[in-house]
Amino acid sequence: MALWFETALLPQGWAAGVRLQIAGGRIERVETGITRAADDERHAIGIPGLCNVHSHGFQRGMAGLAEIRGPEGDSFWTWREVMYRFLDRLDPEQIEAITAQAYVEMLETGFTRVGEFHYLHRDPAGRPYANPVETAERVAAAAERTGIGLTLLPVFYAHSNFGGAAPVAGQRRFINTMDQFGELMEASRKAIAGLQDANLGVAPHSLRAVTPNELAAIVPLAEGGPIHIHAAEQTKEVDDCVAWCGMRPVEWLLDHAEVDEHWCLVHATHMTAVETQRLAASGAVAGLCPITEANLGDGIFPAQSYLARGGRVGIGTDSNVLLNAAGELRALEYAQRLNTCSRNVLADIVGRSTGRGLFDTALAGGAQALGQQAFGLCAGAAADLVSLDANDPTFYGREADALLDSWIFAGGKVDCVWRAGRAVVRQGRHIAGDEIAAHYRRAVESVLD
Ligand code: NGQ
Ligand code: ZN
């Protein structure tokens, strides 16, 4: 099959009259400057789909439920208490239904692949399920049902703080021994084998939850796939890390783990100038989740200096409190503007569009963090793409990079989304959106009952 676009964003830039020949879920051939053939499906504006590098799908079910002021000092840590109470009773079916709803909403805004940082391994009582991948299979089912590309990142989580502190009760569903985790990785590989171009990485949760010895044992289980870890999201975490080892989390990782292009450091919010420079030079991706980081009061990532030093960035939706691909890019730039009292902070050169810069950065960094060799609208890449709605007045009179700026900053709408060549979103709505929302409704109403 073939899609034809009046204009589309290719790796070399915007082109007119673009025809994409698609086979086996991949782009087989790209032609430009041609007129539409009779049976080509016609669209106006084509851009590549983005990778969402960091999601906890189940957290979508508590979106908007942690915004009530508590007795004192609401913070990430008090939010985490609410989150632990929410996950307390979720059964596998509810996990699948909530995750599927999150994936529908991701697709509808232009994310075509998700890195699921999956840690709900045990049952509500903290006992292992008879099937070690009971819940991972539910994540895979949600991906299959919605069509989103899946990079499954099974999480190793064993401790409540630096230095191997015992886990607390709220963490009982996350825990594995090293042996159990090895089995989980093997079974996870099988659980995703039937999904189109799914892949597997590994996720030592954080330096809070994993000891240095455990980290060293987990990293090789990635077998060349991505390695994701939360790092330096909160100042308390940085302080606790310094109290434990005399070093900051990103500093410790750069010194003790071989952080390279396989790695994604999620958040990396609190870094010194030296850490920022070293992380940028490492080739790793910083997995930024600007909407969640704002929601949780994490802090502001030093994006300007990091990008100026060639640092790589991917975009994640983390808590899934609000799913919006363009909105994440907007939030990233807006935090920098508010912080520096200036504009167009993350556009790298004079005359360059901020939206285009953000988009190109997130496209390349996202693909790297989720282990995608080929990306963008080119032969060999997955046919993961998005059309912007040319009938949305937001886009009237715009062309080329102004289309991206109007999508990101002015709220322009997505029309269709294709994942592995299949149209999963039409006129802004997922093709199975109503049914998935009905399942989600039953699941979330029974959890909150
Ligand atoms: C998570 N979320 O894994 O969902 C964490 C909270 C923890 C963020 N760090 C759990 N945003 O840190 O232990
Ligand atoms: Zn996270």
Short mmCIF file of C-alpha atoms and ligand atoms in Angstrom, two decimals:
data_model
loop_
_atom_site.label_atom_id
_atom_site.label_comp_id
_atom_site.label_asym_id
_atom_site.label_seq_id
_atom_site.Cartn_x
_atom_site.Cartn_y
_atom_site.Cartn_z
CA MET A 1 0.00 0.00 0.00
CA ALA A 2 1.04 3.59 -0.47
CA LEU A 3 0.36 6.89 1.26
CA TRP A 4 0.69 10.19 -0.55
CA PHE A 5 1.24 13.51 1.23
CA GLU A 6 1.09 17.04 -0.14
CA THR A 7 4.02 17.74 2.15
CA ALA A 8 5.98 15.57 4.57
CA LEU A 9 8.97 15.90 6.88
CA LEU A 10 11.76 13.61 5.64
CA PRO A 11 15.21 13.21 7.25
CA GLN A 12 16.60 15.71 4.74
CA GLY A 13 13.79 18.19 5.37
CA TRP A 14 10.30 19.05 4.13
CA ALA A 15 9.37 17.76 0.70
CA ALA A 16 6.30 18.18 -1.53
CA GLY A 17 4.39 15.39 -3.26
CA VAL A 18 5.69 12.58 -1.06
CA ARG A 19 4.72 8.99 -1.74
CA LEU A 20 5.54 6.30 0.85
CA GLN A 21 5.42 2.70 -0.30
CA ILE A 22 4.77 0.48 2.73
CA ALA A 23 5.22 -3.28 3.10
CA GLY A 24 5.50 -5.57 6.11
CA GLY A 25 5.01 -2.67 8.51
CA ARG A 26 8.04 -0.78 7.15
CA ILE A 27 8.60 2.01 4.69
CA GLU A 28 9.93 0.37 1.56
CA ARG A 29 10.40 3.37 -0.69
CA VAL A 30 10.09 7.15 -0.49
CA GLU A 31 9.44 9.21 -3.62
CA THR A 32 9.18 12.98 -3.69
CA GLY A 33 7.95 15.58 -6.14
CA ILE A 34 5.41 13.25 -7.68
CA THR A 35 1.68 13.40 -8.23
CA ARG A 36 -0.67 11.00 -6.53
CA ALA A 37 -1.38 7.64 -8.17
CA ALA A 38 -5.02 6.58 -8.41
CA ASP A 39 -5.03 4.19 -5.44
CA ASP A 40 -2.67 6.09 -3.14
CA GLU A 41 -4.38 7.24 0.05
CA ARG A 42 -4.13 11.02 0.07
CA HIS A 43 -3.21 13.20 3.06
CA ALA A 44 -2.02 16.75 3.54
CA ILE A 45 0.79 16.93 6.12
CA GLY A 46 2.93 13.94 7.14
CA ILE A 47 5.44 13.74 10.01
CA PRO A 48 7.09 10.77 11.73
CA GLY A 49 5.51 9.35 14.91
CA LEU A 50 7.44 9.96 18.12
CA CYS A 51 8.76 7.48 20.66
CA ASN A 52 7.48 7.86 24.22
CA VAL A 53 10.56 6.69 26.12
CA HIS A 54 9.07 6.44 29.60
CA SER A 55 5.62 5.30 30.70
CA HIS A 56 4.04 3.63 33.70
CA GLY A 57 0.77 2.76 31.94
CA PHE A 58 -1.29 1.93 35.03
CA GLN A 59 -0.73 5.41 36.48
CA ARG A 60 -3.12 6.83 33.86
CA GLY A 61 -5.93 5.54 36.07
CA MET A 62 -5.05 8.00 38.84
CA ALA A 63 -4.58 11.05 36.61
CA GLY A 64 -6.14 14.03 38.37
CA LEU A 65 -6.55 12.19 41.68
CA ALA A 66 -3.42 13.46 43.40
CA GLU A 67 -4.15 17.17 43.20
CA ILE A 68 -5.67 17.67 46.67
CA ARG A 69 -3.64 19.60 49.18
CA GLY A 70 -2.49 17.49 52.13
CA PRO A 71 -1.76 18.54 55.71
CA GLU A 72 1.75 19.83 54.94
CA GLY A 73 4.45 19.92 52.33
CA ASP A 74 2.92 18.18 49.33
CA SER A 75 5.73 16.81 47.18
CA PHE A 76 6.82 14.00 44.92
CA TRP A 77 7.01 11.84 48.06
CA THR A 78 3.42 12.50 49.12
CA TRP A 79 2.30 11.91 45.52
CA ARG A 80 4.11 8.58 45.65
CA GLU A 81 2.05 7.57 48.70
CA VAL A 82 -1.15 8.24 46.73
CA MET A 83 0.27 6.28 43.79
CA TYR A 84 1.17 3.31 46.02
CA ARG A 85 -2.36 3.27 47.43
CA PHE A 86 -3.81 3.33 43.90
CA LEU A 87 -1.77 0.36 42.66
CA ASP A 88 -2.45 -1.58 45.83
CA ARG A 89 -5.51 -3.41 44.54
CA LEU A 90 -5.12 -3.43 40.75
CA ASP A 91 -5.66 -6.87 39.26
CA PRO A 92 -4.12 -7.96 35.94
CA GLU A 93 -7.30 -7.23 33.99
CA GLN A 94 -7.47 -3.71 35.39
CA ILE A 95 -3.79 -3.18 34.62
CA GLU A 96 -4.46 -4.17 31.01
CA ALA A 97 -7.56 -2.00 30.66
CA ILE A 98 -5.91 1.11 32.11
CA THR A 99 -2.71 0.59 30.12
CA ALA A 100 -4.69 0.15 26.89
CA GLN A 101 -6.52 3.42 27.53
CA ALA A 102 -3.19 5.17 28.09
CA TYR A 103 -1.86 3.73 24.81
CA VAL A 104 -4.95 4.89 22.88
CA GLU A 105 -4.39 8.43 24.14
CA MET A 106 -0.68 8.25 23.33
CA LEU A 107 -1.42 7.20 19.76
CA GLU A 108 -4.08 9.90 19.36
CA THR A 109 -1.50 12.60 20.08
CA GLY A 110 1.26 11.23 17.86
CA PHE A 111 3.27 8.74 19.92
CA THR A 112 3.71 5.52 17.93
CA ARG A 113 6.00 3.55 20.27
CA VAL A 114 6.18 3.35 24.04
CA GLY A 115 8.90 2.31 26.46
CA GLU A 116 6.93 0.69 29.27
CA PHE A 117 8.91 0.83 32.51
CA HIS A 118 7.05 -2.07 34.02
CA TYR A 119 7.29 -2.95 37.69
CA LEU A 120 3.94 -4.29 38.88
CA HIS A 121 5.23 -7.86 38.94
CA ARG A 122 3.54 -9.38 42.01
CA ASP A 123 -0.06 -9.80 43.15
CA PRO A 124 -1.72 -7.30 45.51
CA ALA A 125 -0.56 -9.32 48.54
CA GLY A 126 3.04 -9.25 47.30
CA ARG A 127 3.07 -12.92 46.28
CA PRO A 128 4.52 -13.93 42.92
CA TYR A 129 1.93 -14.81 40.30
CA ALA A 130 2.06 -18.45 39.14
CA ASN A 131 2.96 -17.00 35.76
CA PRO A 132 5.93 -14.67 36.29
CA VAL A 133 4.87 -12.55 33.32
CA GLU A 134 1.20 -12.38 34.26
CA THR A 135 1.25 -8.58 34.21
CA ALA A 136 3.88 -8.19 31.45
CA GLU A 137 1.54 -10.19 29.23
CA ARG A 138 -1.18 -7.66 30.08
CA VAL A 139 1.06 -4.82 28.95
CA ALA A 140 1.80 -6.74 25.75
CA ALA A 141 -1.94 -7.32 25.24
CA ALA A 142 -2.62 -3.59 25.66
CA ALA A 143 0.03 -2.84 23.04
CA GLU A 144 -1.39 -5.43 20.67
CA ARG A 145 -4.98 -4.24 21.12
CA THR A 146 -4.08 -0.61 20.49
CA GLY A 147 -1.36 -1.23 17.92
CA ILE A 148 1.30 0.89 19.61
CA GLY A 149 4.91 -0.28 19.22
CA LEU A 150 6.24 -1.72 22.47
CA THR A 151 9.67 -1.61 24.06
CA LEU A 152 9.16 -3.56 27.26
CA LEU A 153 11.47 -2.55 30.09
CA PRO A 154 11.09 -5.02 32.97
CA VAL A 155 12.07 -3.26 36.17
CA PHE A 156 14.30 -4.60 38.90
CA TYR A 157 13.29 -3.03 42.22
CA ALA A 158 14.51 -4.43 45.54
CA HIS A 159 15.13 -1.64 48.07
CA SER A 160 13.52 1.47 49.52
CA ASN A 161 16.66 3.60 49.63
CA PHE A 162 20.39 3.84 48.99
CA GLY A 163 22.57 1.27 50.66
CA GLY A 164 20.16 -1.65 50.19
CA ALA A 165 17.46 -0.58 52.68
CA ALA A 166 14.60 -3.09 52.93
CA PRO A 167 11.56 -2.33 50.75
CA VAL A 168 8.50 -0.76 52.38
CA ALA A 169 5.01 -2.30 52.30
CA GLY A 170 3.85 -0.08 49.42
CA GLN A 171 6.62 -1.57 47.23
CA ARG A 172 5.67 -5.23 47.77
CA ARG A 173 4.35 -5.70 44.22
CA PHE A 174 7.64 -4.59 42.63
CA ILE A 175 10.13 -6.96 44.27
CA ASN A 176 12.25 -9.71 42.70
CA THR A 177 15.32 -11.65 43.71
CA MET A 178 18.09 -11.67 41.10
CA ASP A 179 17.16 -15.26 40.15
CA GLN A 180 13.50 -14.38 39.75
CA PHE A 181 14.48 -11.39 37.66
CA GLY A 182 16.54 -13.54 35.31
CA GLU A 183 13.48 -15.75 34.79
CA LEU A 184 11.28 -12.70 34.34
CA MET A 185 13.56 -11.41 31.57
CA GLU A 186 13.46 -14.72 29.76
CA ALA A 187 9.70 -15.04 30.06
CA SER A 188 9.28 -11.39 29.01
CA ARG A 189 11.17 -12.08 25.79
CA LYS A 190 8.60 -14.78 25.01
CA ALA A 191 5.67 -12.61 26.10
CA ILE A 192 6.44 -10.02 23.42
CA ALA A 193 7.58 -12.43 20.71
CA GLY A 194 4.21 -12.35 18.94
CA LEU A 195 4.03 -8.55 18.74
CA GLN A 196 5.12 -6.75 15.61
CA ASP A 197 8.65 -5.35 16.10
CA ALA A 198 8.46 -5.28 19.88
CA ASN A 199 11.78 -5.29 21.72
CA LEU A 200 13.11 -5.75 25.22
CA GLY A 201 15.39 -3.73 27.44
CA VAL A 202 16.11 -3.74 31.12
CA ALA A 203 15.31 -1.23 33.86
CA PRO A 204 17.19 -1.13 37.15
CA HIS A 205 14.63 1.20 38.77
CA SER A 206 16.95 3.74 40.40
CA LEU A 207 20.02 3.88 42.62
CA ARG A 208 17.52 4.00 45.48
CA ALA A 209 16.04 0.62 44.56
CA VAL A 210 19.09 -1.27 43.30
CA THR A 211 22.51 -1.87 44.91
CA PRO A 212 25.76 -1.51 42.91
CA ASN A 213 26.18 -5.31 42.81
CA GLU A 214 22.63 -5.81 41.61
CA LEU A 215 23.10 -3.11 38.97
CA ALA A 216 26.22 -4.83 37.67
CA ALA A 217 24.34 -8.13 37.42
CA ILE A 218 21.28 -6.62 35.69
CA VAL A 219 22.96 -4.57 32.96
CA PRO A 220 24.17 -7.60 30.92
CA LEU A 221 20.59 -8.95 30.84
CA ALA A 222 19.81 -6.19 28.34
CA GLU A 223 21.75 -8.25 25.77
CA GLY A 224 22.46 -5.18 23.69
CA GLY A 225 18.99 -3.67 24.20
CA PRO A 226 18.24 -0.43 26.06
CA ILE A 227 19.07 0.12 29.75
CA HIS A 228 16.81 2.62 31.51
CA ILE A 229 17.17 3.97 35.04
CA HIS A 230 15.52 6.82 36.98
CA ALA A 231 18.18 9.27 38.19
CA ALA A 232 18.35 12.57 40.07
CA GLU A 233 14.67 13.44 39.77
CA GLN A 234 14.40 14.93 43.25
CA THR A 235 16.81 16.96 45.39
CA LYS A 236 16.19 14.61 48.35
CA GLU A 237 17.33 11.73 46.19
CA VAL A 238 20.52 13.61 45.34
CA ASP A 239 21.11 14.43 49.03
CA ASP A 240 20.50 10.81 50.09
CA CYS A 241 22.91 9.62 47.41
CA VAL A 242 25.61 12.03 48.56
CA ALA A 243 25.06 10.89 52.18
CA TRP A 244 25.41 7.27 51.04
CA CYS A 245 28.48 7.46 48.80
CA GLY A 246 29.71 11.05 48.66
CA MET A 247 28.62 11.38 45.04
CA ARG A 248 25.53 12.54 43.18
CA PRO A 249 23.43 9.95 41.28
CA VAL A 250 24.41 10.93 37.73
CA GLU A 251 28.03 11.34 38.81
CA TRP A 252 27.98 7.89 40.44
CA LEU A 253 26.49 6.27 37.34
CA LEU A 254 29.00 7.93 35.02
CA ASP A 255 31.85 6.71 37.23
CA HIS A 256 30.62 3.20 38.05
CA ALA A 257 28.44 2.02 35.17
CA GLU A 258 29.56 2.11 31.57
CA VAL A 259 26.96 4.67 30.55
CA ASP A 260 26.87 4.82 26.76
CA GLU A 261 24.38 4.99 23.89
CA HIS A 262 22.47 1.99 25.25
CA TRP A 263 21.49 3.93 28.33
CA CYS A 264 18.58 6.22 29.07
CA LEU A 265 18.77 8.23 32.30
CA VAL A 266 15.19 9.13 33.09
CA HIS A 267 14.76 12.73 34.35
CA ALA A 268 18.42 13.53 35.24
CA THR A 269 16.92 16.77 36.50
CA HIS A 270 19.47 17.75 39.11
CA MET A 271 22.95 17.84 37.63
CA THR A 272 25.98 20.05 38.18
CA ALA A 273 27.60 21.68 35.15
CA VAL A 274 30.20 18.90 35.14
CA GLU A 275 27.59 16.13 35.26
CA THR A 276 25.64 17.87 32.47
CA GLN A 277 28.73 18.01 30.29
CA ARG A 278 29.72 14.40 31.04
CA LEU A 279 26.24 12.99 30.44
CA ALA A 280 26.07 14.86 27.13
CA ALA A 281 29.44 13.39 26.12
CA SER A 282 28.44 9.84 27.13
CA GLY A 283 26.08 9.35 24.17
CA ALA A 284 23.28 8.28 26.53
CA VAL A 285 19.78 9.71 26.23
CA ALA A 286 18.25 11.88 28.93
CA GLY A 287 14.63 10.68 29.16
CA LEU A 288 12.78 13.90 29.94
CA CYS A 289 9.14 13.84 31.02
CA PRO A 290 8.37 17.57 31.14
CA ILE A 291 4.65 17.38 31.98
CA THR A 292 5.11 14.86 34.79
CA GLU A 293 8.20 16.66 36.06
CA ALA A 294 6.13 19.85 36.30
CA ASN A 295 3.22 17.99 37.89
CA LEU A 296 5.45 16.36 40.51
CA GLY A 297 7.50 19.49 41.21
CA ASP A 298 10.72 17.76 40.28
CA GLY A 299 12.70 20.75 39.02
CA ILE A 300 14.01 22.01 35.69
CA PHE A 301 16.43 20.01 33.55
CA PRO A 302 19.47 22.04 32.35
CA ALA A 303 18.36 21.58 28.75
CA GLN A 304 20.08 24.58 27.22
CA SER A 305 23.61 23.69 28.31
CA TYR A 306 23.03 19.95 27.83
CA LEU A 307 21.84 20.36 24.23
CA ALA A 308 24.58 22.90 23.50
CA ARG A 309 27.08 20.17 24.43
CA GLY A 310 25.49 17.71 22.05
CA GLY A 311 23.40 15.89 24.67
CA ARG A 312 20.66 13.57 23.44
CA VAL A 313 17.08 13.83 24.64
CA GLY A 314 14.03 11.59 24.42
CA ILE A 315 10.52 12.47 25.59
CA GLY A 316 8.48 10.41 28.05
CA THR A 317 5.08 10.72 29.65
CA ASP A 318 6.00 8.93 32.92
CA SER A 319 2.95 9.25 35.21
CA ASN A 320 0.67 9.75 32.20
CA VAL A 321 -1.17 12.53 34.05
CA LEU A 322 -1.68 14.20 30.65
CA LEU A 323 -0.96 12.50 27.35
CA ASN A 324 0.15 14.90 24.69
CA ALA A 325 3.25 14.49 22.52
CA ALA A 326 3.30 18.10 21.34
CA GLY A 327 2.49 19.23 24.88
CA GLU A 328 5.61 17.51 26.24
CA LEU A 329 7.80 19.41 23.77
CA ARG A 330 5.99 22.64 24.64
CA ALA A 331 6.43 22.05 28.37
CA LEU A 332 10.15 21.38 27.86
CA GLU A 333 10.67 24.69 26.08
CA TYR A 334 8.33 26.66 28.38
CA ALA A 335 10.17 25.61 31.56
CA GLN A 336 13.36 26.98 29.99
CA ARG A 337 11.64 30.23 28.98
CA LEU A 338 10.24 30.77 32.48
CA ASN A 339 13.59 29.96 34.01
CA THR A 340 15.62 32.30 31.80
CA CYS A 341 13.03 35.00 31.09
CA SER A 342 13.70 34.64 27.38
CA ARG A 343 12.25 32.98 24.27
CA ASN A 344 13.22 30.30 21.72
CA VAL A 345 15.71 28.87 24.16
CA LEU A 346 16.12 25.39 22.71
CA ALA A 347 16.38 26.39 19.04
CA ASP A 348 20.04 25.77 18.35
CA ILE A 349 20.89 28.36 15.70
CA VAL A 350 19.65 31.76 14.55
CA GLY A 351 16.80 31.42 12.10
CA ARG A 352 15.93 27.92 13.28
CA SER A 353 12.41 26.98 14.33
CA THR A 354 12.13 25.97 17.99
CA GLY A 355 9.47 23.39 17.22
CA ARG A 356 11.56 21.78 14.52
CA GLY A 357 14.60 21.64 16.80
CA LEU A 358 12.58 20.04 19.61
CA PHE A 359 10.94 17.60 17.23
CA ASP A 360 14.19 16.47 15.56
CA THR A 361 15.85 16.05 18.96
CA ALA A 362 13.00 13.98 20.40
CA LEU A 363 12.69 11.88 17.24
CA ALA A 364 16.34 10.83 17.20
CA GLY A 365 16.77 10.54 20.98
CA GLY A 366 13.51 8.62 21.35
CA ALA A 367 14.45 6.10 18.68
CA GLN A 368 17.87 5.59 20.27
CA ALA A 369 16.43 5.12 23.76
CA LEU A 370 13.97 2.50 22.52
CA GLY A 371 16.53 0.63 20.42
CA GLN A 372 15.26 1.66 16.98
CA GLN A 373 18.07 1.70 14.44
CA ALA A 374 16.11 3.34 11.62
CA PHE A 375 13.63 6.14 12.26
CA GLY A 376 11.81 8.93 10.47
CA LEU A 377 10.21 8.81 7.05
CA CYS A 378 12.87 6.85 5.18
CA ALA A 379 13.23 3.44 3.60
CA GLY A 380 13.84 0.74 6.21
CA ALA A 381 12.18 2.54 9.13
CA ALA A 382 8.95 1.32 10.70
CA ALA A 383 5.93 2.88 9.00
CA ASP A 384 5.07 4.88 12.11
CA LEU A 385 3.63 8.21 11.07
CA VAL A 386 1.23 10.97 11.81
CA SER A 387 -0.79 13.33 9.66
CA LEU A 388 -1.65 16.78 10.95
CA ASP A 389 -5.20 17.99 10.36
CA ALA A 390 -5.01 20.50 7.51
CA ASN A 391 -8.67 21.42 8.22
CA ASP A 392 -7.76 22.66 11.69
CA PRO A 393 -7.62 26.48 11.40
CA THR A 394 -4.48 26.38 13.54
CA PHE A 395 -2.60 25.22 10.44
CA TYR A 396 -4.12 27.63 7.91
CA GLY A 397 -1.51 29.51 5.94
CA ARG A 398 1.38 27.59 7.53
CA GLU A 399 4.00 25.57 5.79
CA ALA A 400 7.13 23.55 6.60
CA ASP A 401 8.54 24.19 10.11
CA ALA A 402 5.70 26.61 10.91
CA LEU A 403 3.43 23.55 10.82
CA LEU A 404 5.46 21.96 13.62
CA ASP A 405 5.57 25.20 15.60
CA SER A 406 1.78 25.50 15.23
CA TRP A 407 1.29 21.89 16.28
CA ILE A 408 3.53 22.25 19.33
CA PHE A 409 2.83 25.79 20.51
CA ALA A 410 -0.62 26.55 19.12
CA GLY A 411 -2.41 23.26 19.72
CA GLY A 412 -2.87 22.07 16.15
CA LYS A 413 -4.67 18.75 15.86
CA VAL A 414 -3.54 15.32 14.72
CA ASP A 415 -5.67 13.71 12.00
CA CYS A 416 -4.44 10.13 11.34
CA VAL A 417 -1.78 7.93 12.90
CA TRP A 418 -0.26 4.84 11.29
CA ARG A 419 1.65 2.28 13.29
CA ALA A 420 3.62 -0.33 11.35
CA GLY A 421 1.68 0.83 8.30
CA ARG A 422 -1.75 0.31 9.83
CA ALA A 423 -4.08 3.28 10.39
CA VAL A 424 -4.92 3.14 14.11
CA VAL A 425 -6.15 6.73 14.46
CA ARG A 426 -8.53 8.40 12.00
CA GLN A 427 -9.88 11.94 12.36
CA GLY A 428 -8.13 12.18 15.70
CA ARG A 429 -9.80 9.10 17.21
CA HIS A 430 -8.39 5.63 17.77
CA ILE A 431 -10.25 3.03 15.71
CA ALA A 432 -11.04 0.93 18.82
CA GLY A 433 -11.17 3.92 21.18
CA ASP A 434 -14.82 3.50 22.26
CA GLU A 435 -14.49 -0.13 23.19
CA ILE A 436 -11.20 0.37 25.00
CA ALA A 437 -12.70 3.33 26.88
CA ALA A 438 -15.66 1.15 27.92
CA HIS A 439 -13.27 -1.46 29.38
CA TYR A 440 -11.27 1.28 31.01
CA ARG A 441 -14.41 2.72 32.56
CA ARG A 442 -15.35 -0.58 34.17
CA ALA A 443 -11.80 -1.12 35.41
CA VAL A 444 -11.26 2.30 36.88
CA GLU A 445 -14.71 2.52 38.46
CA SER A 446 -14.18 -0.78 40.22
CA VAL A 447 -10.70 0.21 41.45
CA LEU A 448 -11.95 3.51 42.84
CA ASP A 449 -15.14 2.01 44.25
C1 NGQ B 1 7.79 5.24 39.54
N1 NGQ B 1 7.88 7.62 39.59
O1 NGQ B 1 8.58 4.30 39.34
O2 NGQ B 1 6.63 5.23 39.13
C2 NGQ B 1 8.30 6.44 40.28
C3 NGQ B 1 7.80 6.41 41.70
C4 NGQ B 1 9.55 5.33 43.08
C5 NGQ B 1 8.69 8.64 39.40
N2 NGQ B 1 9.92 8.54 39.82
C6 NGQ B 1 8.22 5.18 42.45
N3 NGQ B 1 8.26 9.73 38.81
O3 NGQ B 1 10.27 6.26 42.76
O4 NGQ B 1 9.90 4.51 43.91
ZN ZN B 2 9.12 6.86 36.02
#
